Amino acid sequence: QFDAEGKKELSKEKFKYNISTGNWNKDYKSVITYEKNKKIEETYMAEENRWTGYMKYESENTDNSETFIIYNFKNKKWNPFSKTYTLLNEDKKNNIIETYNWDINKQKWDLESKSVYTYNQEGKLEETVDYKKENNWIADQKLKYYTDNKGNQVYSNLFFQNGKWIEQDKTISEIDKVNNKKVAITQQLNKETKQLENTRRFIQTYKNDMIEQEVQYSWDKDEKKWYKNYEQNYFYNKNKKLIRQQAFFNDGSGVQFTYKFDKNGNNVEILTENLNTKTKLWKLHEKIEYLYDLSITKDKVIDRGNINDEKEDSANPILEKRYYLYDGKKWILAEKTKYLYDKK
């Protein structure tokens, strides 16, 4: 249910069909109210076909801050559980994030941790420092983002131990514009040698700004060589839509997804196949079919955003989803879902 303008969601209910009784039973419900800059969502679960309070979420936004509070339902009332307060900078980016827990004995919020964000003159994130509260606030963890003298992007993770910052792991990303590749190498601290050592290598290959392949390797420190963990390949049609995705793993297994589209660009089928490790042939496994209302575009209907199966790049609203399993000879319809809309 929405407001009169069809923009703000006010409530929603979910029911499950009981095949034994032939009845629709209550499952989940949420009720949303709005107060100036505040949004309050109360959620309920069904117990013996009666609504029982579950969780409540309260969010409030101002020009320079965001507050998010979670309540649980206990003893027939909503009880504060946790709170996150975010102070924004002039660019509306995170400046300070504070996390609170509700002290049930003192009946007040207790500040547990906070994070401080630092940006460079260009507005790019340079550093995040996490603090924990003991007797005083103590810096606990630091994340650093920078460009090294070779032009590589570096992500560094440090912990404060014995009075100094110690780098625990680091990822170095190199952009190879000539070969259209991005290579990221992750190193972790060896506690015995106190040195950073290679652990993973991740290579992405692009063509026309679209990813064609991803390969991940693990470093064998004994043999001093890289071993491939998995490989993923991507294929596109002339409209730059993904039509096939393949993944191959180091145990010889693999999975393949094939996507079909109609003339409007709606995804009408997703076919899943598994690789036979002996014959190296693809074998049918499962299939999802989507039916659309071609008489109207999805921007003309309400509540399309709450349907998880709908593809965001589709032109029309989905009407039905059919899920099939392959039994070795034929497709078996295992599940069917229908969707209803209100027109704006």
mmCIF file of C-alpha atoms in Angstrom:
data_model
loop_
_atom_site.group_PDB
_atom_site.id
_atom_site.type_symbol
_atom_site.label_atom_id
_atom_site.label_comp_id
_atom_site.label_asym_id
_atom_site.label_seq_id
_atom_site.Cartn_x
_atom_site.Cartn_y
_atom_site.Cartn_z
ATOM 1 C CA GLN A 1 0.000 0.000 0.000
ATOM 2 C CA PHE A 2 1.253 3.489 -0.922
ATOM 3 C CA ASP A 3 0.347 7.077 -0.184
ATOM 4 C CA ALA A 4 -2.010 9.070 -2.410
ATOM 5 C CA GLU A 5 0.853 10.105 -4.712
ATOM 6 C CA GLY A 6 2.089 6.521 -5.060
ATOM 7 C CA LYS A 7 5.607 7.427 -3.929
ATOM 8 C CA LYS A 8 5.861 6.454 -0.255
ATOM 9 C CA GLU A 9 5.275 2.871 0.813
ATOM 10 C CA LEU A 10 2.934 2.614 3.805
ATOM 11 C CA SER A 11 2.581 -1.135 4.350
ATOM 12 C CA LYS A 12 3.065 -4.572 2.822
ATOM 13 C CA GLU A 13 2.003 -8.092 3.729
ATOM 14 C CA LYS A 14 3.332 -11.455 2.657
ATOM 15 C CA PHE A 15 1.321 -14.675 2.703
ATOM 16 C CA LYS A 16 2.323 -18.309 2.212
ATOM 17 C CA TYR A 17 0.122 -20.849 0.520
ATOM 18 C CA ASN A 18 -0.606 -24.006 2.519
ATOM 19 C CA ILE A 19 -0.974 -26.752 -0.054
ATOM 20 C CA SER A 20 -2.576 -29.100 2.500
ATOM 21 C CA THR A 21 -5.420 -26.786 3.544
ATOM 22 C CA GLY A 22 -5.634 -24.744 0.369
ATOM 23 C CA ASN A 23 -5.433 -21.529 2.420
ATOM 24 C CA TRP A 24 -3.197 -18.480 2.293
ATOM 25 C CA ASN A 25 -1.574 -17.980 5.712
ATOM 26 C CA LYS A 26 -0.007 -14.839 7.121
ATOM 27 C CA ASP A 27 3.796 -14.745 6.982
ATOM 28 C CA TYR A 28 5.308 -11.237 7.204
ATOM 29 C CA LYS A 29 4.049 -7.651 7.489
ATOM 30 C CA SER A 30 5.603 -4.201 7.689
ATOM 31 C CA VAL A 31 3.975 -0.869 8.522
ATOM 32 C CA ILE A 32 5.773 2.371 7.642
ATOM 33 C CA THR A 33 5.112 5.855 8.991
ATOM 34 C CA TYR A 34 6.808 9.166 8.214
ATOM 35 C CA GLU A 35 7.515 12.146 10.504
ATOM 36 C CA LYS A 36 9.345 15.066 8.843
ATOM 37 C CA ASN A 37 12.857 13.685 8.202
ATOM 38 C CA LYS A 38 12.112 10.405 9.994
ATOM 39 C CA LYS A 39 11.013 7.039 8.595
ATOM 40 C CA ILE A 40 9.749 4.336 10.994
ATOM 41 C CA GLU A 41 9.186 0.744 9.856
ATOM 42 C CA GLU A 42 7.621 -1.827 12.162
ATOM 43 C CA THR A 43 7.847 -5.459 11.054
ATOM 44 C CA TYR A 44 5.753 -8.410 12.204
ATOM 45 C CA MET A 45 5.991 -12.185 11.838
ATOM 46 C CA ALA A 46 2.992 -14.511 11.932
ATOM 47 C CA GLU A 47 2.620 -16.912 14.847
ATOM 48 C CA GLU A 48 -0.399 -19.214 14.620
ATOM 49 C CA ASN A 49 -1.686 -16.924 11.859
ATOM 50 C CA ARG A 50 -1.568 -13.863 14.159
ATOM 51 C CA TRP A 51 0.798 -10.918 13.769
ATOM 52 C CA THR A 52 3.549 -10.659 16.391
ATOM 53 C CA GLY A 53 6.043 -7.793 16.653
ATOM 54 C CA TYR A 54 9.481 -8.644 15.256
ATOM 55 C CA MET A 55 11.817 -5.690 14.543
ATOM 56 C CA LYS A 56 11.452 -1.922 14.233
ATOM 57 C CA TYR A 57 13.752 0.330 12.195
ATOM 58 C CA GLU A 58 13.899 4.087 12.657
ATOM 59 C CA SER A 59 15.932 6.309 10.325
ATOM 60 C CA GLU A 60 16.315 10.078 10.383
ATOM 61 C CA ASN A 61 18.240 12.236 7.917
ATOM 62 C CA THR A 62 19.294 15.864 8.218
ATOM 63 C CA ASP A 63 21.528 18.009 6.016
ATOM 64 C CA ASN A 64 24.670 16.777 7.762
ATOM 65 C CA SER A 65 23.769 13.558 9.598
ATOM 66 C CA GLU A 66 22.043 10.174 9.431
ATOM 67 C CA THR A 67 20.687 8.224 12.409
ATOM 68 C CA PHE A 68 19.563 4.608 12.268
ATOM 69 C CA ILE A 69 18.023 2.837 15.292
ATOM 70 C CA ILE A 70 17.013 -0.825 15.603
ATOM 71 C CA TYR A 71 14.425 -2.055 18.129
ATOM 72 C CA ASN A 72 13.400 -5.612 18.964
ATOM 73 C CA PHE A 73 10.010 -6.716 20.267
ATOM 74 C CA LYS A 74 10.063 -8.235 23.745
ATOM 75 C CA ASN A 75 7.609 -8.310 26.643
ATOM 76 C CA LYS A 76 4.911 -6.913 24.361
ATOM 77 C CA LYS A 77 6.789 -3.694 23.578
ATOM 78 C CA TRP A 78 9.506 -2.251 21.318
ATOM 79 C CA ASN A 79 12.893 -2.136 23.042
ATOM 80 C CA PRO A 80 15.955 -0.166 21.823
ATOM 81 C CA PHE A 81 18.772 -2.427 20.639
ATOM 82 C CA SER A 82 21.400 -0.534 18.617
ATOM 83 C CA LYS A 83 21.985 2.886 17.089
ATOM 84 C CA THR A 84 24.303 4.170 14.374
ATOM 85 C CA TYR A 85 24.960 7.892 14.029
ATOM 86 C CA THR A 86 26.752 9.222 10.933
ATOM 87 C CA LEU A 87 28.082 12.765 10.676
ATOM 88 C CA LEU A 88 28.515 13.864 7.044
ATOM 89 C CA ASN A 89 31.001 16.337 5.610
ATOM 90 C CA GLU A 90 30.246 19.141 3.151
ATOM 91 C CA ASP A 91 30.301 16.636 0.252
ATOM 92 C CA LYS A 92 27.719 14.423 2.008
ATOM 93 C CA LYS A 93 30.331 11.749 2.609
ATOM 94 C CA ASN A 94 30.932 9.930 5.887
ATOM 95 C CA ASN A 95 32.946 12.012 8.345
ATOM 96 C CA ILE A 96 32.375 10.209 11.667
ATOM 97 C CA ILE A 97 30.339 7.047 12.334
ATOM 98 C CA GLU A 98 29.401 6.228 15.932
ATOM 99 C CA THR A 99 27.910 2.897 17.048
ATOM 100 C CA TYR A 100 25.828 2.622 20.219
ATOM 101 C CA ASN A 101 24.301 -0.258 22.172
ATOM 102 C CA TRP A 102 21.370 0.125 24.544
ATOM 103 C CA ASP A 103 22.302 -0.294 28.204
ATOM 104 C CA ILE A 104 19.225 -1.989 29.642
ATOM 105 C CA ASN A 105 20.312 -1.347 33.239
ATOM 106 C CA LYS A 106 21.079 2.360 32.864
ATOM 107 C CA GLN A 107 18.323 2.808 30.269
ATOM 108 C CA LYS A 108 20.507 4.876 27.977
ATOM 109 C CA TRP A 109 22.670 4.610 24.868
ATOM 110 C CA ASP A 110 26.259 3.487 25.432
ATOM 111 C CA LEU A 111 28.807 4.559 22.801
ATOM 112 C CA GLU A 112 30.756 1.425 21.817
ATOM 113 C CA SER A 113 32.897 2.380 18.815
ATOM 114 C CA LYS A 114 33.507 5.103 16.287
ATOM 115 C CA SER A 115 35.205 5.522 12.910
ATOM 116 C CA VAL A 116 36.796 8.705 11.545
ATOM 117 C CA TYR A 117 37.154 9.249 7.783
ATOM 118 C CA THR A 118 39.793 11.445 6.107
ATOM 119 C CA TYR A 119 39.720 12.633 2.482
ATOM 120 C CA ASN A 120 42.261 14.326 0.226
ATOM 121 C CA GLN A 121 41.756 17.648 -1.546
ATOM 122 C CA GLU A 122 40.073 15.865 -4.456
ATOM 123 C CA GLY A 123 37.475 14.350 -2.120
ATOM 124 C CA LYS A 124 38.837 10.805 -2.373
ATOM 125 C CA LEU A 125 38.947 8.649 0.751
ATOM 126 C CA GLU A 126 42.486 8.471 2.169
ATOM 127 C CA GLU A 127 42.074 6.883 5.574
ATOM 128 C CA THR A 128 39.608 5.349 7.994
ATOM 129 C CA VAL A 129 40.529 4.971 11.678
ATOM 130 C CA ASP A 130 38.421 2.811 14.004
ATOM 131 C CA TYR A 131 38.408 3.514 17.742
ATOM 132 C CA LYS A 132 37.312 1.277 20.583
ATOM 133 C CA LYS A 133 36.353 2.405 24.055
ATOM 134 C CA GLU A 134 38.242 1.087 27.074
ATOM 135 C CA ASN A 135 39.147 3.569 29.801
ATOM 136 C CA ASN A 136 39.709 6.089 27.031
ATOM 137 C CA TRP A 137 39.207 6.045 23.280
ATOM 138 C CA ILE A 138 41.967 3.965 21.680
ATOM 139 C CA ALA A 139 42.760 3.744 17.970
ATOM 140 C CA ASP A 140 42.318 0.101 17.022
ATOM 141 C CA GLN A 141 42.361 -0.305 13.236
ATOM 142 C CA LYS A 142 43.341 1.843 10.295
ATOM 143 C CA LEU A 143 42.509 1.464 6.590
ATOM 144 C CA LYS A 144 44.624 3.456 4.158
ATOM 145 C CA TYR A 145 43.971 4.114 0.456
ATOM 146 C CA TYR A 146 46.707 5.662 -1.675
ATOM 147 C CA THR A 147 48.621 5.582 -4.965
ATOM 148 C CA ASP A 148 52.218 4.351 -4.818
ATOM 149 C CA ASN A 149 55.154 5.732 -6.812
ATOM 150 C CA LYS A 150 54.370 3.304 -9.669
ATOM 151 C CA GLY A 151 50.824 4.595 -10.053
ATOM 152 C CA ASN A 152 49.237 1.508 -8.473
ATOM 153 C CA GLN A 153 46.190 1.753 -6.209
ATOM 154 C CA VAL A 154 46.982 0.436 -2.723
ATOM 155 C CA TYR A 155 44.645 -0.648 0.084
ATOM 156 C CA SER A 156 46.397 -1.199 3.421
ATOM 157 C CA ASN A 157 44.933 -2.678 6.624
ATOM 158 C CA LEU A 158 46.765 -1.882 9.886
ATOM 159 C CA PHE A 159 46.158 -2.732 13.556
ATOM 160 C CA PHE A 160 47.525 -0.816 16.545
ATOM 161 C CA GLN A 161 49.579 -3.242 18.638
ATOM 162 C CA ASN A 162 52.210 -2.644 21.319
ATOM 163 C CA GLY A 163 52.155 1.093 20.776
ATOM 164 C CA LYS A 164 52.584 1.104 16.997
ATOM 165 C CA TRP A 165 50.711 0.491 13.754
ATOM 166 C CA ILE A 166 51.409 -2.911 12.187
ATOM 167 C CA GLU A 167 50.345 -3.654 8.622
ATOM 168 C CA GLN A 168 48.331 -6.890 8.563
ATOM 169 C CA ASP A 169 47.512 -7.110 4.881
ATOM 170 C CA LYS A 170 47.782 -5.055 1.722
ATOM 171 C CA THR A 171 46.262 -5.193 -1.757
ATOM 172 C CA ILE A 172 48.079 -3.588 -4.709
ATOM 173 C CA SER A 173 46.022 -3.014 -7.866
ATOM 174 C CA GLU A 174 47.809 -2.349 -11.156
ATOM 175 C CA ILE A 175 45.975 -1.099 -14.242
ATOM 176 C CA ASP A 176 47.515 -2.415 -17.469
ATOM 177 C CA LYS A 177 45.905 -0.128 -20.066
ATOM 178 C CA VAL A 178 47.875 -1.655 -22.960
ATOM 179 C CA ASN A 179 46.504 -5.167 -22.377
ATOM 180 C CA ASN A 180 43.184 -4.009 -20.833
ATOM 181 C CA LYS A 181 43.910 -5.802 -17.575
ATOM 182 C CA LYS A 182 43.602 -5.069 -13.877
ATOM 183 C CA VAL A 183 45.908 -7.107 -11.643
ATOM 184 C CA ALA A 184 45.408 -7.097 -7.858
ATOM 185 C CA ILE A 185 47.862 -8.843 -5.539
ATOM 186 C CA THR A 186 47.036 -9.366 -1.851
ATOM 187 C CA GLN A 187 49.747 -9.802 0.753
ATOM 188 C CA GLN A 188 49.338 -10.859 4.388
ATOM 189 C CA LEU A 189 51.603 -10.577 7.402
ATOM 190 C CA ASN A 190 53.645 -13.663 8.274
ATOM 191 C CA LYS A 191 53.638 -13.628 12.091
ATOM 192 C CA GLU A 192 56.914 -15.546 12.214
ATOM 193 C CA THR A 193 58.988 -13.529 9.739
ATOM 194 C CA LYS A 194 57.078 -10.267 10.416
ATOM 195 C CA GLN A 195 57.034 -9.710 6.643
ATOM 196 C CA LEU A 196 54.193 -9.307 4.147
ATOM 197 C CA GLU A 197 53.912 -12.309 1.811
ATOM 198 C CA ASN A 198 51.888 -12.940 -1.338
ATOM 199 C CA THR A 199 48.630 -14.837 -0.786
ATOM 200 C CA ARG A 200 46.276 -14.105 -3.731
ATOM 201 C CA ARG A 201 46.383 -12.675 -7.232
ATOM 202 C CA PHE A 202 43.244 -11.537 -9.054
ATOM 203 C CA ILE A 203 43.313 -10.674 -12.772
ATOM 204 C CA GLN A 204 40.455 -8.995 -14.648
ATOM 205 C CA THR A 205 40.538 -8.642 -18.447
ATOM 206 C CA TYR A 206 38.375 -6.069 -20.246
ATOM 207 C CA LYS A 207 37.209 -5.337 -23.791
ATOM 208 C CA ASN A 208 35.326 -2.144 -24.668
ATOM 209 C CA ASP A 209 35.038 -1.377 -20.932
ATOM 210 C CA MET A 210 33.249 -4.693 -20.310
ATOM 211 C CA ILE A 211 34.809 -7.444 -18.252
ATOM 212 C CA GLU A 212 35.639 -10.573 -20.264
ATOM 213 C CA GLN A 213 37.480 -12.717 -17.736
ATOM 214 C CA GLU A 214 38.303 -12.993 -14.042
ATOM 215 C CA VAL A 215 40.977 -15.363 -12.738
ATOM 216 C CA GLN A 216 42.055 -15.852 -9.117
ATOM 217 C CA TYR A 217 45.312 -17.510 -8.047
ATOM 218 C CA SER A 218 46.694 -18.592 -4.669
ATOM 219 C CA TRP A 219 50.384 -18.423 -3.792
ATOM 220 C CA ASP A 220 52.135 -21.632 -2.752
ATOM 221 C CA LYS A 221 54.899 -20.393 -0.476
ATOM 222 C CA ASP A 222 56.656 -23.773 -0.482
ATOM 223 C CA GLU A 223 56.821 -24.179 -4.255
ATOM 224 C CA LYS A 224 57.047 -20.423 -4.801
ATOM 225 C CA LYS A 225 54.443 -20.363 -7.568
ATOM 226 C CA TRP A 226 50.853 -19.309 -8.284
ATOM 227 C CA TYR A 227 48.042 -21.888 -8.574
ATOM 228 C CA LYS A 228 44.742 -21.100 -10.261
ATOM 229 C CA ASN A 229 41.692 -21.272 -7.972
ATOM 230 C CA TYR A 230 38.961 -20.386 -10.426
ATOM 231 C CA GLU A 231 38.263 -18.704 -13.740
ATOM 232 C CA GLN A 232 35.160 -16.853 -14.878
ATOM 233 C CA ASN A 233 34.349 -15.884 -18.476
ATOM 234 C CA TYR A 234 31.708 -13.409 -19.649
ATOM 235 C CA PHE A 235 30.007 -13.141 -23.077
ATOM 236 C CA TYR A 236 27.786 -10.307 -24.361
ATOM 237 C CA ASN A 237 25.404 -9.642 -27.243
ATOM 238 C CA LYS A 238 25.568 -6.652 -29.594
ATOM 239 C CA ASN A 239 23.522 -4.626 -27.092
ATOM 240 C CA LYS A 240 26.189 -5.225 -24.426
ATOM 241 C CA LYS A 241 23.894 -7.447 -22.366
ATOM 242 C CA LEU A 242 25.452 -10.417 -20.576
ATOM 243 C CA ILE A 243 24.259 -13.570 -22.372
ATOM 244 C CA ARG A 244 26.557 -16.187 -20.834
ATOM 245 C CA GLN A 245 28.710 -16.548 -17.731
ATOM 246 C CA GLN A 246 31.022 -19.501 -17.100
ATOM 247 C CA ALA A 247 32.937 -20.437 -13.953
ATOM 248 C CA PHE A 248 35.609 -23.150 -13.714
ATOM 249 C CA PHE A 249 37.071 -24.296 -10.394
ATOM 250 C CA ASN A 250 40.321 -26.006 -9.417
ATOM 251 C CA ASP A 251 38.562 -29.312 -8.593
ATOM 252 C CA GLY A 252 37.505 -29.678 -12.246
ATOM 253 C CA SER A 253 33.890 -28.618 -11.668
ATOM 254 C CA GLY A 254 32.152 -25.742 -13.377
ATOM 255 C CA VAL A 255 28.851 -23.926 -13.808
ATOM 256 C CA GLN A 256 27.387 -22.008 -16.737
ATOM 257 C CA PHE A 257 24.546 -19.460 -16.840
ATOM 258 C CA THR A 258 22.893 -18.538 -20.151
ATOM 259 C CA TYR A 259 20.594 -15.500 -20.367
ATOM 260 C CA LYS A 260 17.934 -14.895 -23.033
ATOM 261 C CA PHE A 261 16.184 -11.590 -23.759
ATOM 262 C CA ASP A 262 13.107 -10.522 -25.709
ATOM 263 C CA LYS A 263 12.995 -7.658 -28.234
ATOM 264 C CA ASN A 264 12.393 -5.148 -25.417
ATOM 265 C CA GLY A 265 15.515 -6.230 -23.550
ATOM 266 C CA ASN A 266 13.657 -8.123 -20.821
ATOM 267 C CA ASN A 267 15.450 -11.155 -19.390
ATOM 268 C CA VAL A 268 13.074 -14.028 -20.241
ATOM 269 C CA GLU A 269 15.209 -17.044 -19.287
ATOM 270 C CA ILE A 270 18.173 -18.024 -17.122
ATOM 271 C CA LEU A 271 19.503 -21.512 -17.858
ATOM 272 C CA THR A 272 21.924 -23.149 -15.401
ATOM 273 C CA GLU A 273 24.198 -25.998 -16.473
ATOM 274 C CA ASN A 274 26.849 -27.897 -14.507
ATOM 275 C CA LEU A 275 30.064 -29.217 -15.993
ATOM 276 C CA ASN A 276 30.418 -32.995 -16.057
ATOM 277 C CA THR A 277 33.890 -33.535 -14.602
ATOM 278 C CA LYS A 278 34.384 -36.750 -16.610
ATOM 279 C CA THR A 279 33.007 -35.907 -20.059
ATOM 280 C CA LYS A 280 33.700 -32.141 -19.772
ATOM 281 C CA LEU A 281 30.253 -31.530 -21.274
ATOM 282 C CA TRP A 282 27.598 -29.206 -19.876
ATOM 283 C CA LYS A 283 24.555 -30.912 -18.350
ATOM 284 C CA LEU A 284 21.192 -29.250 -17.729
ATOM 285 C CA HIS A 285 20.398 -28.454 -14.094
ATOM 286 C CA GLU A 286 17.765 -25.738 -13.580
ATOM 287 C CA LYS A 287 15.933 -23.011 -15.450
ATOM 288 C CA ILE A 288 14.053 -19.814 -14.592
ATOM 289 C CA GLU A 289 11.524 -18.260 -16.973
ATOM 290 C CA TYR A 290 10.089 -14.740 -16.671
ATOM 291 C CA LEU A 291 6.859 -13.494 -18.230
ATOM 292 C CA TYR A 292 6.280 -9.734 -18.640
ATOM 293 C CA ASP A 293 3.375 -7.382 -19.194
ATOM 294 C CA LEU A 294 4.361 -5.972 -22.594
ATOM 295 C CA SER A 295 1.423 -3.569 -22.640
ATOM 296 C CA ILE A 296 2.994 -1.190 -20.103
ATOM 297 C CA THR A 297 6.473 -0.058 -19.089
ATOM 298 C CA LYS A 298 7.574 -0.654 -15.532
ATOM 299 C CA ASP A 299 7.882 3.058 -14.762
ATOM 300 C CA LYS A 300 4.089 3.210 -15.053
ATOM 301 C CA VAL A 301 3.457 0.770 -12.191
ATOM 302 C CA ILE A 302 3.836 1.020 -8.408
ATOM 303 C CA ASP A 303 5.919 -1.242 -6.161
ATOM 304 C CA ARG A 304 8.208 -2.741 -8.768
ATOM 305 C CA GLY A 305 11.212 -2.020 -6.524
ATOM 306 C CA ASN A 306 10.139 -4.550 -3.897
ATOM 307 C CA ILE A 307 10.144 -7.517 -6.268
ATOM 308 C CA ASN A 308 13.549 -9.094 -5.908
ATOM 309 C CA ASP A 309 13.362 -11.199 -9.073
ATOM 310 C CA GLU A 310 12.700 -8.306 -11.395
ATOM 311 C CA LYS A 311 15.673 -7.188 -13.467
ATOM 312 C CA GLU A 312 16.375 -3.484 -13.062
ATOM 313 C CA ASP A 313 17.336 -3.085 -16.732
ATOM 314 C CA SER A 314 14.085 -4.603 -18.027
ATOM 315 C CA ALA A 315 11.604 -2.385 -19.847
ATOM 316 C CA ASN A 316 8.375 -4.038 -18.697
ATOM 317 C CA PRO A 317 7.065 -5.223 -15.305
ATOM 318 C CA ILE A 318 7.358 -8.931 -14.565
ATOM 319 C CA LEU A 319 4.101 -10.892 -14.293
ATOM 320 C CA GLU A 320 5.271 -14.398 -13.528
ATOM 321 C CA LYS A 321 8.364 -16.365 -12.600
ATOM 322 C CA ARG A 322 8.633 -20.114 -13.258
ATOM 323 C CA TYR A 323 11.366 -22.224 -11.698
ATOM 324 C CA TYR A 324 12.189 -25.628 -13.281
ATOM 325 C CA LEU A 325 14.465 -28.524 -12.352
ATOM 326 C CA TYR A 326 15.810 -31.008 -14.901
ATOM 327 C CA ASP A 327 15.349 -34.669 -13.901
ATOM 328 C CA GLY A 328 17.623 -36.074 -16.609
ATOM 329 C CA LYS A 329 14.872 -36.390 -19.224
ATOM 330 C CA LYS A 330 12.541 -33.417 -18.953
ATOM 331 C CA TRP A 331 11.932 -30.127 -17.159
ATOM 332 C CA ILE A 332 9.835 -30.289 -13.981
ATOM 333 C CA LEU A 333 8.021 -27.137 -12.830
ATOM 334 C CA ALA A 334 9.025 -26.791 -9.159
ATOM 335 C CA GLU A 335 7.773 -23.318 -8.282
ATOM 336 C CA LYS A 336 5.670 -20.563 -9.821
ATOM 337 C CA THR A 337 5.366 -16.984 -8.579
ATOM 338 C CA LYS A 338 2.880 -14.368 -9.784
ATOM 339 C CA TYR A 339 3.183 -10.599 -9.324
ATOM 340 C CA LEU A 340 0.462 -7.956 -9.167
ATOM 341 C CA TYR A 341 0.806 -4.213 -9.627
ATOM 342 C CA ASP A 342 -1.113 -0.996 -9.229
ATOM 343 C CA LYS A 343 -0.836 1.417 -12.130
ATOM 344 C CA LYS A 344 0.150 4.998 -11.403
#
